[in-house]
XYZ file of C-alpha atoms in Angstrom:
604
model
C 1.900 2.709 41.045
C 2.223 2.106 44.759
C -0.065 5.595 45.098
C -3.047 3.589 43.601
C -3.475 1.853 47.161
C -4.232 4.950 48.770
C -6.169 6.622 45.833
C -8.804 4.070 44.656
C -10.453 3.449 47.735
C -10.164 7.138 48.939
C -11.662 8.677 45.665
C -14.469 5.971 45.818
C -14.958 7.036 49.797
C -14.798 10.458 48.748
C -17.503 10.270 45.897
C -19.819 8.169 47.847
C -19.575 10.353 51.129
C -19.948 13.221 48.453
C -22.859 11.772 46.953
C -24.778 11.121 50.267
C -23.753 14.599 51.579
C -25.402 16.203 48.752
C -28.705 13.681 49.257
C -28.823 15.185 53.144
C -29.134 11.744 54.240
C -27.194 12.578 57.426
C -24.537 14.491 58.324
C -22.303 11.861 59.594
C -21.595 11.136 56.244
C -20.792 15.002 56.100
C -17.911 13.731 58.404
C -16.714 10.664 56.541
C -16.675 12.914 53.818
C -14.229 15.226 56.071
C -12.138 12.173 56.465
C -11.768 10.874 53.345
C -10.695 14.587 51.679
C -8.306 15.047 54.320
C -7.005 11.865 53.938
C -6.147 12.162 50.536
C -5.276 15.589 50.683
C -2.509 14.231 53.148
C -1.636 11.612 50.727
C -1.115 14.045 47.871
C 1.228 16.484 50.004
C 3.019 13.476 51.128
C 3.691 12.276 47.255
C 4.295 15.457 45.837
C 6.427 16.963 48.751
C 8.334 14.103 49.247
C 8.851 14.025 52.902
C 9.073 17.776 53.455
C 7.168 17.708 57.136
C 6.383 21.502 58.053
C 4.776 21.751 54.201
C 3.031 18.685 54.538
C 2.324 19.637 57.932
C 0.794 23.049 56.932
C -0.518 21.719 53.914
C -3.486 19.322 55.863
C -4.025 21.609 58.364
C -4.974 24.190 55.939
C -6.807 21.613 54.116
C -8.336 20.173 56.777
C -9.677 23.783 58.338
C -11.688 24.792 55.054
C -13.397 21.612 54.278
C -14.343 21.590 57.915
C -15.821 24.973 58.601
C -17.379 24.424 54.720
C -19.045 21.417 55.719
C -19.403 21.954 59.549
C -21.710 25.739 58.258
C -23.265 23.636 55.272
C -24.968 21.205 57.965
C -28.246 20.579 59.301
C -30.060 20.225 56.300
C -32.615 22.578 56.142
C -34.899 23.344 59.106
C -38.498 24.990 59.809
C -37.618 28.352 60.650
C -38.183 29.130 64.633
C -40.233 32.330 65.733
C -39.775 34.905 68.710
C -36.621 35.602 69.726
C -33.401 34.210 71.114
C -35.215 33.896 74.872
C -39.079 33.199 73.166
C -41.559 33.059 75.910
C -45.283 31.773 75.585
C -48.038 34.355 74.271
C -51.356 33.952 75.593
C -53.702 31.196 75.023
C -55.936 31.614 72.170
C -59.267 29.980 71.292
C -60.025 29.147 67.741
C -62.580 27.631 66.197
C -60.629 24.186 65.739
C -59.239 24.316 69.311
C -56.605 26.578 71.423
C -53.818 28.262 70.375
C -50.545 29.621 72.013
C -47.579 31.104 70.226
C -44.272 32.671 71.301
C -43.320 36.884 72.194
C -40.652 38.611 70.258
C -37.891 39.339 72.747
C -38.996 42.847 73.916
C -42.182 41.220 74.653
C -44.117 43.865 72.404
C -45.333 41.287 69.605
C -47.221 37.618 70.067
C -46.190 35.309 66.998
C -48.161 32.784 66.348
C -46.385 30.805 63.272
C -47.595 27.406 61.408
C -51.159 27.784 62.294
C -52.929 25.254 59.982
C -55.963 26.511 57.964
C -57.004 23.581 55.718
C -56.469 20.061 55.727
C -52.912 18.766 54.227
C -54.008 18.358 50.976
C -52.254 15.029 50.287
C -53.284 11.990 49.060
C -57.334 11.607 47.917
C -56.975 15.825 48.451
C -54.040 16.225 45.857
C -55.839 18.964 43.600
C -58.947 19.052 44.977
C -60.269 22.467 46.817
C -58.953 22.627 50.643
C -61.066 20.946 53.317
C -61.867 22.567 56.610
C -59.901 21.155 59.580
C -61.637 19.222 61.766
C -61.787 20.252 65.370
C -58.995 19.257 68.348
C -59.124 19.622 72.274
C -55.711 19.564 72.488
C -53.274 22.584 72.326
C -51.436 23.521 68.942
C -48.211 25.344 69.881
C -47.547 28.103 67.254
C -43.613 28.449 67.825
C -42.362 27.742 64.617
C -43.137 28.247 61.204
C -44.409 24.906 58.854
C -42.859 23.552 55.705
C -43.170 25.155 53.155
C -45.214 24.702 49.733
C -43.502 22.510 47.510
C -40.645 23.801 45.253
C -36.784 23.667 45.361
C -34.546 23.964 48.583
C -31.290 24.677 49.360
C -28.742 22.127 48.903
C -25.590 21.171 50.780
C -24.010 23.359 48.049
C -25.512 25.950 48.211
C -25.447 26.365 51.991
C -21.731 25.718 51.621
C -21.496 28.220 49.145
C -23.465 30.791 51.218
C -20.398 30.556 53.853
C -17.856 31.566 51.799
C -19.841 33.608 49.021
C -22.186 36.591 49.716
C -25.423 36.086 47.844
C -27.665 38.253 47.996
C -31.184 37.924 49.696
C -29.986 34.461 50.059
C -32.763 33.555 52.279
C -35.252 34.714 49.379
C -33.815 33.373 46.715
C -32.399 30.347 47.981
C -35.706 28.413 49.937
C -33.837 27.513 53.633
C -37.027 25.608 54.773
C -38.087 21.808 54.075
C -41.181 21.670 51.796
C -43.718 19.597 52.131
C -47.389 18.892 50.559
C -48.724 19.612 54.143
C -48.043 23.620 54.223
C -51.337 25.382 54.367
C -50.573 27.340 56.956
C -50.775 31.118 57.802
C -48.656 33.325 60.389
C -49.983 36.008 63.365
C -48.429 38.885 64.301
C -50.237 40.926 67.060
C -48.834 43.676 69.569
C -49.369 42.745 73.194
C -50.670 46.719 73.956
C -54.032 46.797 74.858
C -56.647 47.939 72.307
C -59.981 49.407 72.803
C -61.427 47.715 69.618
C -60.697 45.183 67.107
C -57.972 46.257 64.744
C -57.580 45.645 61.189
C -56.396 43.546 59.755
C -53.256 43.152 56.768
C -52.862 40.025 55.310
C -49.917 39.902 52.916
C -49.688 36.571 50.113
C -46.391 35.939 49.300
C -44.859 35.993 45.554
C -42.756 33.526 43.846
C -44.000 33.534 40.089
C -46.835 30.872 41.976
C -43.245 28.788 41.925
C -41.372 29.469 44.883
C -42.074 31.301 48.333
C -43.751 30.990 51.217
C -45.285 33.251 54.285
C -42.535 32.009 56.425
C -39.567 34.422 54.940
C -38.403 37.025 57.102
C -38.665 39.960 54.294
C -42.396 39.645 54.885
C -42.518 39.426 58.748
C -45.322 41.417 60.013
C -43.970 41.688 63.423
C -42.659 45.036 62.887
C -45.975 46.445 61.469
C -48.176 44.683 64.479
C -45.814 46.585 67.208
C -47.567 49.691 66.178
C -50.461 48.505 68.019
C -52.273 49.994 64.768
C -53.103 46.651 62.520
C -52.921 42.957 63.101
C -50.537 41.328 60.597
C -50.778 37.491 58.600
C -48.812 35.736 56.140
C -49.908 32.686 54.426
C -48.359 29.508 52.607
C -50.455 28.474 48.797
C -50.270 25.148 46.900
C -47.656 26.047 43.637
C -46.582 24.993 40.422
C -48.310 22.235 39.592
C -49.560 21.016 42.987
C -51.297 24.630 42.783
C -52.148 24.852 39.148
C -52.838 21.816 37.621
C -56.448 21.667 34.982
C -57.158 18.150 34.283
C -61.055 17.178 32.345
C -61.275 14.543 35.183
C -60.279 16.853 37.695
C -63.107 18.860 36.386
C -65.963 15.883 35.909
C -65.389 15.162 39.607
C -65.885 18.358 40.818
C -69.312 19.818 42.050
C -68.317 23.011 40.003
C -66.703 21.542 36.446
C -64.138 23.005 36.829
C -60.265 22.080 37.932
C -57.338 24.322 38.412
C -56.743 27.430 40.721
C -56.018 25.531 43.535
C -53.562 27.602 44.673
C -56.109 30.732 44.788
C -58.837 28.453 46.578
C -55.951 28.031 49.442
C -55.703 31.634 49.538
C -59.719 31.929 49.904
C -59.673 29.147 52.797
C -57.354 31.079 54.461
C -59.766 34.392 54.189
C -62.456 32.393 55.330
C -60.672 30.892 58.344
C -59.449 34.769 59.258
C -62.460 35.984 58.801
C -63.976 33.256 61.188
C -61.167 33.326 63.973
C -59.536 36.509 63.572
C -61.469 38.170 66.356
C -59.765 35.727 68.621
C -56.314 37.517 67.898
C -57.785 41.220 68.093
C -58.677 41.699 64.718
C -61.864 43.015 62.958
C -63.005 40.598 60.622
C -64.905 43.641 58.417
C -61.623 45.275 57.673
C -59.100 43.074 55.923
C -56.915 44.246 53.548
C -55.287 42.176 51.282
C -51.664 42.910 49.788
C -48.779 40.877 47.625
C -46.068 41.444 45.537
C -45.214 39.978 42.289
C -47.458 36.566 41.867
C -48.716 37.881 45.290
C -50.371 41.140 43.541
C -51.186 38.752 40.680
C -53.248 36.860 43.293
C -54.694 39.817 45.162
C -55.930 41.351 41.572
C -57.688 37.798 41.162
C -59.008 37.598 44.442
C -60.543 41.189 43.368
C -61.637 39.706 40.513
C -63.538 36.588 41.787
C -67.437 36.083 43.535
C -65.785 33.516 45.725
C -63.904 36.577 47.582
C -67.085 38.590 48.557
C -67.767 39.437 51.427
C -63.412 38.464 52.364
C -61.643 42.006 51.513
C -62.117 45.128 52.105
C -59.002 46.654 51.264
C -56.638 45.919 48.367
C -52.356 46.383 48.227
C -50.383 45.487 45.385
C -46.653 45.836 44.075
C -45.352 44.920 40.826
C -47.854 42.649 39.588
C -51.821 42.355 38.406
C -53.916 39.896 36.476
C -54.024 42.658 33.763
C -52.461 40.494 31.298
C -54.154 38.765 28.269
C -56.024 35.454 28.531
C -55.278 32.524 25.671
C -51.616 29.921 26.395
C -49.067 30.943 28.077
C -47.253 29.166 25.077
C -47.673 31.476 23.401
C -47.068 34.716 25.661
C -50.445 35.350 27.333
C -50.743 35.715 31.337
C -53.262 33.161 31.942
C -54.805 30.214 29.855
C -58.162 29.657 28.765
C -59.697 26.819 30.279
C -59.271 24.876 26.947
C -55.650 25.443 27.447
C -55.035 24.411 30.483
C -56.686 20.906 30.388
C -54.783 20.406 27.556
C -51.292 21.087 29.745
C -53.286 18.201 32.296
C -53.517 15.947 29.445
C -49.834 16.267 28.634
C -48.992 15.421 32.102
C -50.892 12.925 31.701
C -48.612 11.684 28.550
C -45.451 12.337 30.353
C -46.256 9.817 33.327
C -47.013 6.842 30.550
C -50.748 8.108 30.361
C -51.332 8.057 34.089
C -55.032 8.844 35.154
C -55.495 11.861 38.198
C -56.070 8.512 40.516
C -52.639 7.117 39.755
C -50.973 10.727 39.747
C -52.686 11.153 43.121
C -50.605 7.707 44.724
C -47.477 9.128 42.326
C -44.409 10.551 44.927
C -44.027 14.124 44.363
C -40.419 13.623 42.807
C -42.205 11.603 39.785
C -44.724 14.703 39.266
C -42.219 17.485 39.413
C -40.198 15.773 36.977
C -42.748 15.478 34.283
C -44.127 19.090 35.207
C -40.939 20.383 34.262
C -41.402 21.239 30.333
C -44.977 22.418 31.381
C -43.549 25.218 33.742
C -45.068 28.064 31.945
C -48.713 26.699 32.523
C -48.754 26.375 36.344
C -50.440 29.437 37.002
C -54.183 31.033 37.441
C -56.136 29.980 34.721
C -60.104 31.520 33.434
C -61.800 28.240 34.688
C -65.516 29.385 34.149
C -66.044 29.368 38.130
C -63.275 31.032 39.720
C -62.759 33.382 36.994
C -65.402 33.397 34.097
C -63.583 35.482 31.412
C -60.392 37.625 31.372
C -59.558 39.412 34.961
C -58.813 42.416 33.361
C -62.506 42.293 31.161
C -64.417 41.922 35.147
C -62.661 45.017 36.226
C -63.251 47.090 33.005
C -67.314 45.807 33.488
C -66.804 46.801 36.979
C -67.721 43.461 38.442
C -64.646 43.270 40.835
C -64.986 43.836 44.517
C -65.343 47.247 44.538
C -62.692 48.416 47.623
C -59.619 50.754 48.151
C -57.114 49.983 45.921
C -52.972 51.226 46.202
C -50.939 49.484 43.839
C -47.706 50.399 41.972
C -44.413 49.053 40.626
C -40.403 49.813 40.680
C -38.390 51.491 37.783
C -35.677 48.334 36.847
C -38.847 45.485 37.302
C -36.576 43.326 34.515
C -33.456 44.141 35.681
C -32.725 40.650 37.640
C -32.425 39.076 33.715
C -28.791 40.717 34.092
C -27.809 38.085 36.285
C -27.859 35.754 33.077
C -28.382 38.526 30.559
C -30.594 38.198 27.536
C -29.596 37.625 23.654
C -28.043 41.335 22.336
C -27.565 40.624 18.579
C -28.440 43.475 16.747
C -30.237 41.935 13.663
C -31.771 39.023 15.757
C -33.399 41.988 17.641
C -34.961 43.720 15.142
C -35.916 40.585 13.134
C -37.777 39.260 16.302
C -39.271 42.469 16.809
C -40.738 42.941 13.496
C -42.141 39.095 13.815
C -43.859 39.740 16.701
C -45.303 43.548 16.803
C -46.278 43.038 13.341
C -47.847 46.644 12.056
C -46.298 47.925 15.687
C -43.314 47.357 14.702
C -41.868 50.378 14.187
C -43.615 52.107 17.016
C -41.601 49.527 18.748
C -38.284 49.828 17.696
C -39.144 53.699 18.173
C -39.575 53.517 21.905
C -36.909 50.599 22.113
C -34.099 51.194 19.455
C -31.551 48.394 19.087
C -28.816 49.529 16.806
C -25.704 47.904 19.371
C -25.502 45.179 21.431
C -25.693 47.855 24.623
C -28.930 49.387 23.150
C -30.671 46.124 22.661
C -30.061 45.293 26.455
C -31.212 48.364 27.743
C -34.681 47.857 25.289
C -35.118 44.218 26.359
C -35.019 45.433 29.765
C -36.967 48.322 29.552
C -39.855 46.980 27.386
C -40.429 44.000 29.767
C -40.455 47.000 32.647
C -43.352 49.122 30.791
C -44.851 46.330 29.137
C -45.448 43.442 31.856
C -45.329 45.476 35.308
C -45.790 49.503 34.781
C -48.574 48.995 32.290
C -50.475 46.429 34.848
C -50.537 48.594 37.516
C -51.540 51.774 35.723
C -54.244 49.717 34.171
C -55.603 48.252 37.243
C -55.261 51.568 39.015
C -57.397 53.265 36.111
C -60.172 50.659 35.695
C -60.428 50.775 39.534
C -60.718 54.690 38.918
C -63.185 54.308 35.742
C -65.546 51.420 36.767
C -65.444 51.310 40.459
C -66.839 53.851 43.394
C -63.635 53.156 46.043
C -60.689 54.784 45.702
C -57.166 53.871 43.869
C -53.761 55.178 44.632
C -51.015 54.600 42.141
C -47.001 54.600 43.438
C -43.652 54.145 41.648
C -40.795 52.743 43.366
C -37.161 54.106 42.107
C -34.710 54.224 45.542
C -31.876 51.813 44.809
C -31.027 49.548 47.526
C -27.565 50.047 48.564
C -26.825 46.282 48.857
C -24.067 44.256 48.284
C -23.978 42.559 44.657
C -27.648 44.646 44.115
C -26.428 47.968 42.829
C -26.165 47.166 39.506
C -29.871 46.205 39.286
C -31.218 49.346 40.365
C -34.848 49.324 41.659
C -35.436 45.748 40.825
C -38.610 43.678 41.493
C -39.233 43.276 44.498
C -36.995 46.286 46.287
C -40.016 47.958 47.346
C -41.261 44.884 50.114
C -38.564 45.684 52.783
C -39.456 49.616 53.050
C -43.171 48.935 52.864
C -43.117 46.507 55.230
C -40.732 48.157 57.973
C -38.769 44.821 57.258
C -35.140 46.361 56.159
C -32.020 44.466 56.871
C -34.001 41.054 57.355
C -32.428 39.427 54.555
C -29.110 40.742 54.286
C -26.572 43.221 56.185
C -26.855 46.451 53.692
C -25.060 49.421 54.467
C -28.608 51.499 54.647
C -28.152 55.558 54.546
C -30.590 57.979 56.017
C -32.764 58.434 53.004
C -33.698 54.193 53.148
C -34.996 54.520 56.762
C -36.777 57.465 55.940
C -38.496 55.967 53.190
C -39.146 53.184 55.400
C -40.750 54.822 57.512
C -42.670 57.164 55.279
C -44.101 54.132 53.249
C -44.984 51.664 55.837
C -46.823 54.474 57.585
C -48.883 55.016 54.049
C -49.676 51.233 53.987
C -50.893 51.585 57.837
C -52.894 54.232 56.785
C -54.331 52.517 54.254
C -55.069 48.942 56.243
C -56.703 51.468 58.910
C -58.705 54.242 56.571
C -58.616 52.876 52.902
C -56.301 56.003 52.725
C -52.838 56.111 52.899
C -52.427 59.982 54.070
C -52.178 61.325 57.230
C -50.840 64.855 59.084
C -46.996 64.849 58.391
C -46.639 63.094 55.385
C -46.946 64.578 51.537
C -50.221 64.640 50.499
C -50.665 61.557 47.978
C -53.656 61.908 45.660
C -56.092 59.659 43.971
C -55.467 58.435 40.468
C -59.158 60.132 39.747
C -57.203 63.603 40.957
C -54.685 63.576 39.153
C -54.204 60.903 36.443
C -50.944 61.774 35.379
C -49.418 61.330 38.548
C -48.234 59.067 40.761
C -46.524 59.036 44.356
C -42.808 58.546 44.070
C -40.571 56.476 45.949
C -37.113 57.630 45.648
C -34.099 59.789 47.217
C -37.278 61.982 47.112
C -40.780 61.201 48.141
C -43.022 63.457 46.249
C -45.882 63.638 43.692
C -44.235 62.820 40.160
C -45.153 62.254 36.447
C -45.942 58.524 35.791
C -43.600 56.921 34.068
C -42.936 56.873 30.436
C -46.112 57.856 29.200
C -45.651 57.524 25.850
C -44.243 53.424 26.202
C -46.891 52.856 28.732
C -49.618 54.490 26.368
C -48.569 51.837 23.511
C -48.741 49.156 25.712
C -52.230 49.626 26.996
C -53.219 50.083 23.102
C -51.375 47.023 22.331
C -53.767 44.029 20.952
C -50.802 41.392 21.502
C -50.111 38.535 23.561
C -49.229 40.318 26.779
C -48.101 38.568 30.570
């Protein structure tokens, strides 16, 4: 009983130093937490070992040396990232619209980075969901050295940084946000190479993806610094409003506005930021008449919209897109469609509403963001793009097929194992619950289902799941979008499938998963992670970030010395393929894809 004197007060120490350690209050208490552990750590070995010194000894020092490092790595709490380099030295001055400008140089002094430039007002307060505001002009100088917060959504944790010490995750700095998030984040990023140029250059201006959840212009997979050292494009990343900061329909919302209509917020962040570029871009060396736009994931989803809207004319000129398209069907999300009807998303706003005791948009406006995200939670599926009737005034996929979508060069494409990330926390594999579900939900399709995706074990019903979310959400998009382009437009489309498995640590087993392609496109391989990349990954680096060059500078990827990659309205069957190989190829699974697009479902 004697042992309680030591224990009671150094387990309550312990939980409350725990407690505010996980909070990031500060990281003293990251220390008193250090003292407390090895405190009773020392008390244990002393009770247990009973006075044998060199164990006891050995015992706290070993102790003492991993919850140190553990905690000592887990701290600060997380920081705006820094651009440049390890010696970062000031670019030139540059005059914007709303006032100078100087950023930092990369380390070989090739590339001017200017990170966290502000596009919009911080949409806080009175300008929680409403359209961004222009910024109002300044005299003094805005130093562009480091990247802002970034849009609201979750952060690392003092867990999970101390995790990431002793545990490899993979793409850690993707998946796990390392940045502080804030409201104020409309920002956008400039790469630029510091060789002289005889003429404006265009411009690539790459929206990040993140399911319109998570992300932010500010992770290193997307740098354009790489790109910009050509001396061949200018390069910018941007930060968008999400979830339901981003997203959110509301009737009053909409009775407020000069255009009825609420939502999309997210998207009119990514228009503000065109507009600014387009207005200041010239300043940096770029052409304001040749931007291309490009995203992956909820960042092609955004670039199809953007292709989709009025509001973008006279913004884009050139369109790049990987493994995700507005394509989908329009109705609730409940109920498995991409985007909902304008009906359906005010009535998600009113059940926000109900979830904060029948708060009005005025009181959710003064609410903290802890209290919104909270109630947002059961709503998740909703905060996305909706068909407003001003934005968007029916389906995206019915304004291509009229051909009322900005009619520009279009590459787009997707990767072979899009759905293979569910095997981190794999799917339901009963056999009978399968085929049931399947029969519910295809109805008459059915058994043209179950044809193309069999489930008669467990094994077979995994690889189905994974391959019918592969044809049906991503492959199908981007063969649709590439053929409306091709059907109802003038401009060019080129259609690409990805299949090269990364040879990263803890990634094999995914294959080609969503997302694999960004790194090679974008020149950006080994920025999130320390793969052991063969020959055949840097060539296909360098072979597919000089096709999106191309494209940014021409509207078509080819060029002397690479394999001649043809139109979709050449050769419709076809696509380029991204492999071991990089050749012309078959599309993929014609016969699944061809179902899909006939398909009259519910489709995301």
């Amino acid at each position: 009983m004697r042992s309680l004197r030591y224990w009671v007060p150094l387990l309550a120490l312990t939980a409350i130093a725990f407690v505010l350690a996980w909070l990031n209050r500060s990281p003293w208490w990251g220390l008193v937490l250090l003292a407390a552990l090895l405190v009773v750590l020392g008390v244990t070995a002393r009770w247990w070992l009973r006075g044998r010194v060199l164990l006891q000894v050995g015992a706290w020092l070993l102790a003492g040396a991993v919850v140190c490092a553990t905690a000592v790595f887990a701290y600060p709490p997380p920081q705006n990232r820094i651009a440049g380099g390890a010696d970062p030295q000031p670019s030139a001055l540059v005059q914007t619209q709303e006032g100078p400008v100087r950023g930092v140089q990369n380390d070989d002094r090739t590339v001017e980075i200017f990170a966290g430039i502000p596009y919009a007002r911080p949409p806080v307060g009175e300008l929680r969901w409403r359209p961004p505001q222009p910024l109002e002009p300044r005299t003094e100088l805005f130093t562009a050295d480091r990247f802002s917060d970034v849009p609201i959504q979750g952060t690392s944790t003092f867990f999970t940084r101390a995790l990431s010490q002793v545990v490899d995750i993979p793409l850690e700095g993707t998946f796990l946000n390392p940045y502080p998030v804030s409201e104020d984040s409309l920002s956008l990023n400039i790469w630029r190479s510091t060789k002289p140029a005889s003429a404006e250059l265009p411009v690539l201006v790459y929206i990040p993806g993140g399911g319109f959840a998570t992300g932010s212009g500010a992770l290193p997979i997307y740098d354009g610094e790489a790109l910009a050292s050509s001396g061949e494009v200018v390069t910018v990343t941007l930060n968008y409003r999400l979830g339901v900061f981003g997203f959110l329909s509301h009737p009053e919302l909409a009775a407020e506005s000069k255009d009825d209509a609420s939502g999309n917020y997210g998207i009119l962040d990514q228009i503000a930021a065109l507009e600014w570029i387009r207005q200041n871009i010239a300043a940096f060396g770029g052409s304001p008449d040749r931007v291309t736009i490009a995203g992956e994931s909820a960042g092609g989803e955004s670039v199809c919209i953007l292709g989709a809207t009025p509001l973008a004319e006279g913004l884009v000129d050139g369109i790049i897109a990987g493994s995700g398209a507005c394509m989908g069907t329009t109705g609730n999300t409940d109920r498995g469609d991409q985007t909902d009807t304008r009906e359906a998303a005010e009535e998600t706003g009113r059940r926000l509403s109900e979830e904060l005791d029948g708060a009005t948009v005025a009181q959710m406006r003064a609410m903290p963001v802890e209290r919104i995200l909270d109630a947002a939670g059961s709503l998740d599926a909703h905060w996305r793009p909706s068909v407003d009737g001003h934005m968007l005034d029916r389906s995206p996929a019915q304004i291509y097929a009229s051909g009322d979508q900005l009619d520009v060069p279009t590459l787009v494409g997707s990767n072979g194992d899009e759905a293979s990330l569910a095997l981190a926390s794999p799917p339901d594999t009963d056999v009978h619950e399968y085929q049931a579900s399947a029969r519910e939900t295809y109805g008459e399709d059915a058994e043209g289902f179950l044809r193309l995706y069999p489930g008669q074990t467990r094994e077979q019903v995994l690889e189905s799941r994974l391959r019918a979310d592969t044809d049906k959400i991503m492959t199908r998009a981007m063969y649709r979008w590439a053929r409306l382009q091709t059907q109802t437009g003038e401009r060019s489309a080129y259609l690409y499938h990805f299949t090269r498995t990364p040879p990263e640590d803890g990634l094999e087993k995914f294959g080609a998963y969503h997302g694999a392609e960004v790194m090679y496109a974008y020149d950006n391989l080994g920025k999130d992670g320390d793969a052991e990349y063969e020959e055949v990954d840097y060539r296909l680096r360098d072979q597919m970030s000089t096709y999106w060059v191309n494209f940014v500078r021409t509207g078509d990827p080819n060029a002397p010395g690479l394999p001649v990659w043809p139109t979709v309205e050449q050769a419709p069957e076809y696509v380029m393929g991204f492999g071991d190989d990089t050749a012309v190829a078959p599309r993929p699974r014609p016969a699944a894809i061809d179902f899909w697009m006939d398909y009259g479902g519910p489709i995301p």
